[in-house]
PDB file of C-alpha atoms in Angstrom:
ATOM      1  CA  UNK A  19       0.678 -27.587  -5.185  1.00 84.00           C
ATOM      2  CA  UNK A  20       0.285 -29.406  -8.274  1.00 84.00           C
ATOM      3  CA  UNK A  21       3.425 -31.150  -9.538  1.00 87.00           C
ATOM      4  CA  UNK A  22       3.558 -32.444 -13.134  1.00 84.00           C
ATOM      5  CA  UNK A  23       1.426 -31.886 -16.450  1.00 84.00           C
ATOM      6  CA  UNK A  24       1.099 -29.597 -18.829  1.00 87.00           C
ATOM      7  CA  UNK A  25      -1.837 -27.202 -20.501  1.00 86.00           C
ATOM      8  CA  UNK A  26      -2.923 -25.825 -23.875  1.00 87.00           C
ATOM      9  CA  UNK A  27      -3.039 -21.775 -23.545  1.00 87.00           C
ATOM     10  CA  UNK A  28      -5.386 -20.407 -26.062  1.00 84.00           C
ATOM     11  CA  UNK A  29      -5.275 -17.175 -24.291  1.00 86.00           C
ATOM     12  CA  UNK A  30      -1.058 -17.562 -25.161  1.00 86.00           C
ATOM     13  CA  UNK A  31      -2.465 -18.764 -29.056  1.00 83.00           C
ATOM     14  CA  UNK A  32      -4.659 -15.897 -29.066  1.00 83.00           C
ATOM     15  CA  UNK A  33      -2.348 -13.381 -28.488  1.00 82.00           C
ATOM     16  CA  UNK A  34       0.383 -13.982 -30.264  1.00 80.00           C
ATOM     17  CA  UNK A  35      -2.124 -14.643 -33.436  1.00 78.00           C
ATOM     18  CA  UNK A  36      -3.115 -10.798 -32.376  1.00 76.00           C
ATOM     19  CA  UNK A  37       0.080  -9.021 -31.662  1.00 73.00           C
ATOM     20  CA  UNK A  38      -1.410  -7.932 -27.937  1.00 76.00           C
ATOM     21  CA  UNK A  39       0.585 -10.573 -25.613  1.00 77.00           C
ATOM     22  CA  UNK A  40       3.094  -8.617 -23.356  1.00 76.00           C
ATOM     23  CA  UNK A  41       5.663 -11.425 -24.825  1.00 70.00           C
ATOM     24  CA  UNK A  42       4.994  -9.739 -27.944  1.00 70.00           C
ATOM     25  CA  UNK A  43       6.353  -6.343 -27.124  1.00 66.00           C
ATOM     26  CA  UNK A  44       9.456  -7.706 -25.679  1.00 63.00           C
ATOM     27  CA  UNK A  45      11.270  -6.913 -29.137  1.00 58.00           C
ATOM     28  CA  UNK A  46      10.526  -3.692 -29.222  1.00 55.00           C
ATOM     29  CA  UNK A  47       9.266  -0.746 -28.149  1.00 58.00           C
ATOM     30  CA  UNK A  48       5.372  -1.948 -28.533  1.00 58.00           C
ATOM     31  CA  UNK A  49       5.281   0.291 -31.178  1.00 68.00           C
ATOM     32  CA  UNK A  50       8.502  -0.843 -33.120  1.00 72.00           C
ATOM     33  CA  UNK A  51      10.542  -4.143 -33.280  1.00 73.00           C
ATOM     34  CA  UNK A  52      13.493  -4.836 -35.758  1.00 75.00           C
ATOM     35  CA  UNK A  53      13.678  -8.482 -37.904  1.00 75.00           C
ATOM     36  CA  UNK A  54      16.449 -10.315 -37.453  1.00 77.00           C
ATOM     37  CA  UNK A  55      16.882 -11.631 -40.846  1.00 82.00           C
ATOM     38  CA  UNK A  56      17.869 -11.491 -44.477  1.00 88.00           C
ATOM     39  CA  UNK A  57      15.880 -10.626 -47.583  1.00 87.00           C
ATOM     40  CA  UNK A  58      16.568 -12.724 -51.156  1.00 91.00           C
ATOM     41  CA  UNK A  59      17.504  -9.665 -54.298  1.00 91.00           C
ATOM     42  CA  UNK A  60      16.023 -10.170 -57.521  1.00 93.00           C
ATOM     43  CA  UNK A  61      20.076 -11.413 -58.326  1.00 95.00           C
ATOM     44  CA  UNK A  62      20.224 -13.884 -55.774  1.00 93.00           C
ATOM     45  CA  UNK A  63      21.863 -11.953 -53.158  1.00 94.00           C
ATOM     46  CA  UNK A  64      20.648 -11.577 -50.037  1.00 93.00           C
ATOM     47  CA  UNK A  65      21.219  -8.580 -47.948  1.00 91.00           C
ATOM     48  CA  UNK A  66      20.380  -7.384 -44.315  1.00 90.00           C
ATOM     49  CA  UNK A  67      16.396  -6.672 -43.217  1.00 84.00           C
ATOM     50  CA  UNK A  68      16.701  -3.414 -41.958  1.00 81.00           C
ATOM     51  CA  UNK A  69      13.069  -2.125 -41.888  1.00 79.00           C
ATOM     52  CA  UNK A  70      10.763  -2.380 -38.421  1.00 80.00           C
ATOM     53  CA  UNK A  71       7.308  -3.611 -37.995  1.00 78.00           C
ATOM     54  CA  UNK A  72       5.066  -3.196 -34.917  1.00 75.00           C
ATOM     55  CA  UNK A  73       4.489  -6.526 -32.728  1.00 71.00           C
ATOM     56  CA  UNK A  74       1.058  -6.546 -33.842  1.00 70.00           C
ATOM     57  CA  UNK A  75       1.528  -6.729 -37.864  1.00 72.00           C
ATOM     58  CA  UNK A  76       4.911  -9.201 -36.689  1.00 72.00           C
ATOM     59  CA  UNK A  77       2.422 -11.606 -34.951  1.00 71.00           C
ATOM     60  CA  UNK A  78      -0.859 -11.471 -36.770  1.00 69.00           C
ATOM     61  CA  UNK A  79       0.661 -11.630 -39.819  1.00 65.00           C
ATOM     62  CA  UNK A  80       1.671 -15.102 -39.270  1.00 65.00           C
ATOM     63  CA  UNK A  81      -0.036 -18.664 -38.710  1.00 63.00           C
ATOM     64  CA  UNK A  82      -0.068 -19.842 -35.409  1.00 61.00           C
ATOM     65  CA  UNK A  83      -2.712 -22.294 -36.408  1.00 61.00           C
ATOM     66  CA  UNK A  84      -0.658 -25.628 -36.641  1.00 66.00           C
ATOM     67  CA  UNK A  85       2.348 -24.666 -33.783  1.00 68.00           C
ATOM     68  CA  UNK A  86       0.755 -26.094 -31.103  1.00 77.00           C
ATOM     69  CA  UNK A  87       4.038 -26.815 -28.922  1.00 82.00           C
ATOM     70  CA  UNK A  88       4.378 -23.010 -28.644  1.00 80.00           C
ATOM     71  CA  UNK A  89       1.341 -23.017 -26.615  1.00 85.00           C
ATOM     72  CA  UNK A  90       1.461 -25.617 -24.074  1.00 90.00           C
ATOM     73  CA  UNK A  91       2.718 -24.435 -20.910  1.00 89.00           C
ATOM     74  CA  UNK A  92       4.626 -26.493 -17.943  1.00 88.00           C
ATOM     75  CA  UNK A  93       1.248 -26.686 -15.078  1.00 85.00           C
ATOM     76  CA  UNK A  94       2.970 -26.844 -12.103  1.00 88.00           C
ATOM     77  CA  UNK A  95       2.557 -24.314  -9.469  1.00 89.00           C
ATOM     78  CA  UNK A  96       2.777 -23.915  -5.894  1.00 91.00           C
ATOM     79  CA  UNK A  97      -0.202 -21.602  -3.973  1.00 90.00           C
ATOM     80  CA  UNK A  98      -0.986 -19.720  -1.011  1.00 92.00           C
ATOM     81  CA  UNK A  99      -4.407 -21.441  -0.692  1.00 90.00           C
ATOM     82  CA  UNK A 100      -5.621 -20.495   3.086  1.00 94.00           C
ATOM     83  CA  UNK A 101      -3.974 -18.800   6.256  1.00 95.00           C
ATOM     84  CA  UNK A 102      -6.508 -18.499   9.267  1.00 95.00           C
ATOM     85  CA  UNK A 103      -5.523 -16.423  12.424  1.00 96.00           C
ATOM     86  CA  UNK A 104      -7.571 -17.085  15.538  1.00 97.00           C
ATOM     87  CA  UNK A 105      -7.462 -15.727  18.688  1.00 96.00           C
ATOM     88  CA  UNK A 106      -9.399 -17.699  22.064  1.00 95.00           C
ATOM     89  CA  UNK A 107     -10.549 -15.627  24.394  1.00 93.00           C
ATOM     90  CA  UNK A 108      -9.381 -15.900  27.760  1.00 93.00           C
ATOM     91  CA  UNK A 109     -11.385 -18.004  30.025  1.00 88.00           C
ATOM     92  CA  UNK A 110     -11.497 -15.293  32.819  1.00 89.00           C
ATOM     93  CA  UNK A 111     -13.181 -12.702  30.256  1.00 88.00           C
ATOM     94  CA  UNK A 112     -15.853 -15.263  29.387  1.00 86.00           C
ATOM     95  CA  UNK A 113     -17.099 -15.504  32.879  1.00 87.00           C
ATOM     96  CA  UNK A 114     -18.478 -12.580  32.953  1.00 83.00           C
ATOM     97  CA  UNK A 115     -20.320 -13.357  29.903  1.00 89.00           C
ATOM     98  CA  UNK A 116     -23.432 -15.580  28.964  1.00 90.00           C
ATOM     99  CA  UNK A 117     -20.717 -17.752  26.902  1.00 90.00           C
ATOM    100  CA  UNK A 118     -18.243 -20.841  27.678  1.00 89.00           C
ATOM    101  CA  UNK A 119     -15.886 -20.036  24.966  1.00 92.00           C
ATOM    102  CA  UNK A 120     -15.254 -17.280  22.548  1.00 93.00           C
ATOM    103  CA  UNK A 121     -12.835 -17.596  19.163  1.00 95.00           C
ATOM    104  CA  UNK A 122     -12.595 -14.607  16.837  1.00 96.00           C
ATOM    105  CA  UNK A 123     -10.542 -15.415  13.189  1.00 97.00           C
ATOM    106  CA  UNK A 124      -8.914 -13.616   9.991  1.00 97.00           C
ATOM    107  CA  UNK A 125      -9.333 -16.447   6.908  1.00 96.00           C
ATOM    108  CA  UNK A 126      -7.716 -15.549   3.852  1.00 96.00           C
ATOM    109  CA  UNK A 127      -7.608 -17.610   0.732  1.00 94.00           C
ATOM    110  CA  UNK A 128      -6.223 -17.440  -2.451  1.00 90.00           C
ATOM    111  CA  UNK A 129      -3.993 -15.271  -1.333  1.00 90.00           C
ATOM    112  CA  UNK A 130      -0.697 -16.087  -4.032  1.00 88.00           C
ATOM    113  CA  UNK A 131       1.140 -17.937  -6.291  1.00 88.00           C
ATOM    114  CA  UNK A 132       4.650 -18.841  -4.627  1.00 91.00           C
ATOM    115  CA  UNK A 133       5.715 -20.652  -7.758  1.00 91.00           C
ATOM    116  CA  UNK A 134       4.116 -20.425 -11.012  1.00 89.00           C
ATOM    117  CA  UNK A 135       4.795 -20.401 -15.162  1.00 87.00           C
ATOM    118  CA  UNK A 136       6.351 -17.614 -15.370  1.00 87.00           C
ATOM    119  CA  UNK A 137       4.200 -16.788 -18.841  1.00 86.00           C
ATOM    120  CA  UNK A 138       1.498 -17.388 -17.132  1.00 85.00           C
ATOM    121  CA  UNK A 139       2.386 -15.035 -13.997  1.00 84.00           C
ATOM    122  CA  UNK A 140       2.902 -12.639 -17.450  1.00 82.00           C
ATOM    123  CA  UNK A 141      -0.863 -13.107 -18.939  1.00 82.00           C
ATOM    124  CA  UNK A 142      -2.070 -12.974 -15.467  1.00 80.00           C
ATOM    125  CA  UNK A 143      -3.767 -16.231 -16.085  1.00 82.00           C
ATOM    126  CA  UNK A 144      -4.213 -19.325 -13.101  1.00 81.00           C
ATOM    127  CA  UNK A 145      -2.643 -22.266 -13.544  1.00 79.00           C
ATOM    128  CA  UNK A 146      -4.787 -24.063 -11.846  1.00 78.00           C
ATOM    129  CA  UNK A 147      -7.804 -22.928 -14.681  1.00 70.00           C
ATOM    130  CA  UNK A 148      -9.674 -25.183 -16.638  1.00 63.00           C
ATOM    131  CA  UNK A 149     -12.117 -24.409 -19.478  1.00 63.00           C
ATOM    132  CA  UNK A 150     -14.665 -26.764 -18.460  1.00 63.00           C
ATOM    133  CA  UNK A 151     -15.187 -29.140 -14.972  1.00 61.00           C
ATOM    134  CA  UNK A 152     -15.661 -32.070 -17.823  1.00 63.00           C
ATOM    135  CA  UNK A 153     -13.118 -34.833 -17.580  1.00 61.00           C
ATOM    136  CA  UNK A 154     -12.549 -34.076 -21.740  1.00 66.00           C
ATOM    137  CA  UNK A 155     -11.383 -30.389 -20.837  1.00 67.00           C
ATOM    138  CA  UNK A 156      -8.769 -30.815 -18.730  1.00 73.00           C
ATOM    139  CA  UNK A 157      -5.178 -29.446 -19.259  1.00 80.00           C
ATOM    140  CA  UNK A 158      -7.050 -26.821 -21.483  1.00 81.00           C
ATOM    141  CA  UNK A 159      -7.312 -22.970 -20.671  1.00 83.00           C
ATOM    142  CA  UNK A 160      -8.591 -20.364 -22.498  1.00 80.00           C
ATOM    143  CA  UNK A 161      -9.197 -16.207 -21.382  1.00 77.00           C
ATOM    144  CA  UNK A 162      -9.618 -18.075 -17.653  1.00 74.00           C
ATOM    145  CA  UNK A 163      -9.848 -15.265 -14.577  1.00 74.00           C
ATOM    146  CA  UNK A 164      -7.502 -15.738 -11.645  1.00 72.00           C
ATOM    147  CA  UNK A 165      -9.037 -17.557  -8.655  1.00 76.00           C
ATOM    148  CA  UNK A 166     -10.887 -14.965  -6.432  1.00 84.00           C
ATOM    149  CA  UNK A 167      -9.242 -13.735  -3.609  1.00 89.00           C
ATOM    150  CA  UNK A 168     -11.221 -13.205  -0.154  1.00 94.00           C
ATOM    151  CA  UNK A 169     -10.662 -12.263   3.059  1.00 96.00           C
ATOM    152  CA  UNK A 170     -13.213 -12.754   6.028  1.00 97.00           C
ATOM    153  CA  UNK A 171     -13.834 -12.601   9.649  1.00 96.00           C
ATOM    154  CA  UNK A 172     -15.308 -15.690  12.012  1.00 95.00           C
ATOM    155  CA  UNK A 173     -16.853 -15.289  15.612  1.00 95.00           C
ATOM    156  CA  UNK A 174     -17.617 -18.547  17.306  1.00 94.00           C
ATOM    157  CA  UNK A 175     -19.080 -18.608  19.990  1.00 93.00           C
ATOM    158  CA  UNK A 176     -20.207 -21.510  22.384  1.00 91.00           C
ATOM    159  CA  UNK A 177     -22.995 -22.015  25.374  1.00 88.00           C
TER     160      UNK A 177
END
């Protein structure tokens, strides 16, 4: 678990800036959203926006270049890192055999995320990402893949 801290999403930055962020279609449709929001008449009146816009031409219209706060995301999380299953062989089997001891196990790791961000559970992005291993880049994550998932088999076996 990691407990504290906080990272810069540019894959969060990125889209929003392009409309294509499943947070973005949460107004809407995905192909329509209505504006909360006024617009100023030519007399100084203002009346009701009434028209929609799609997520995409909402979002990329805009300039998400200087909102930075908007894209830094709470880092704690809490995994499922390794679960191994193991099963000793009976010494009265092993007699027969050339062995002393026999262990066969399931290891699984990676398996999930008990607690995360929830936007990040959204982009399907890892908390625990970084874009570089450099000191410098930490608390930084952009278009980072998930940690890999694996499941495998062990046999040992002893003379």
């Amino acid at each position: 678990f990691r407990r504290g801290g906080q990272i810069f999403s540019h894959t969060k930055r990125n889209e929003m800036a392009n409309g294509t962020g499943k947070f973005t279609q949460e107004r809407g449709d995905g192909l329509a959203m209505e504006i909360d929001g006024v617009i100023l008449n030519d007399d100084g009146s203002y009346e009701k926006y009434t028209k929609t816009i799609t997520p995409v031409n909402y979002y990329a219209t805009r300039s998400w270049s200087n909102i930075g706060e908007e894209f830094v995301l709470d880092a704690d999380y809490i995994s499922l890192r390794e679960i191994s299953l193991g099963y000793a062989v009976p010494a009265a089997i092993m007699a027969k055999s050339p062995f002393k001891k026999a262990k066969v196990s399931v290891v699984a790791r990676n398996l999930a995320y008990l607690y995360q961000n929830e936007e990040f559970k959204i982009m399907g992005v890892s908390p625990e990402s970084a874009y570089s291993s450099s000191a410098a880049a930490q608390g930084i994550e952009s278009y980072s893949m998930p940690t890999t998932r694996s499941i495998g088999f062990n046999v040992a076996l002893s003379f």
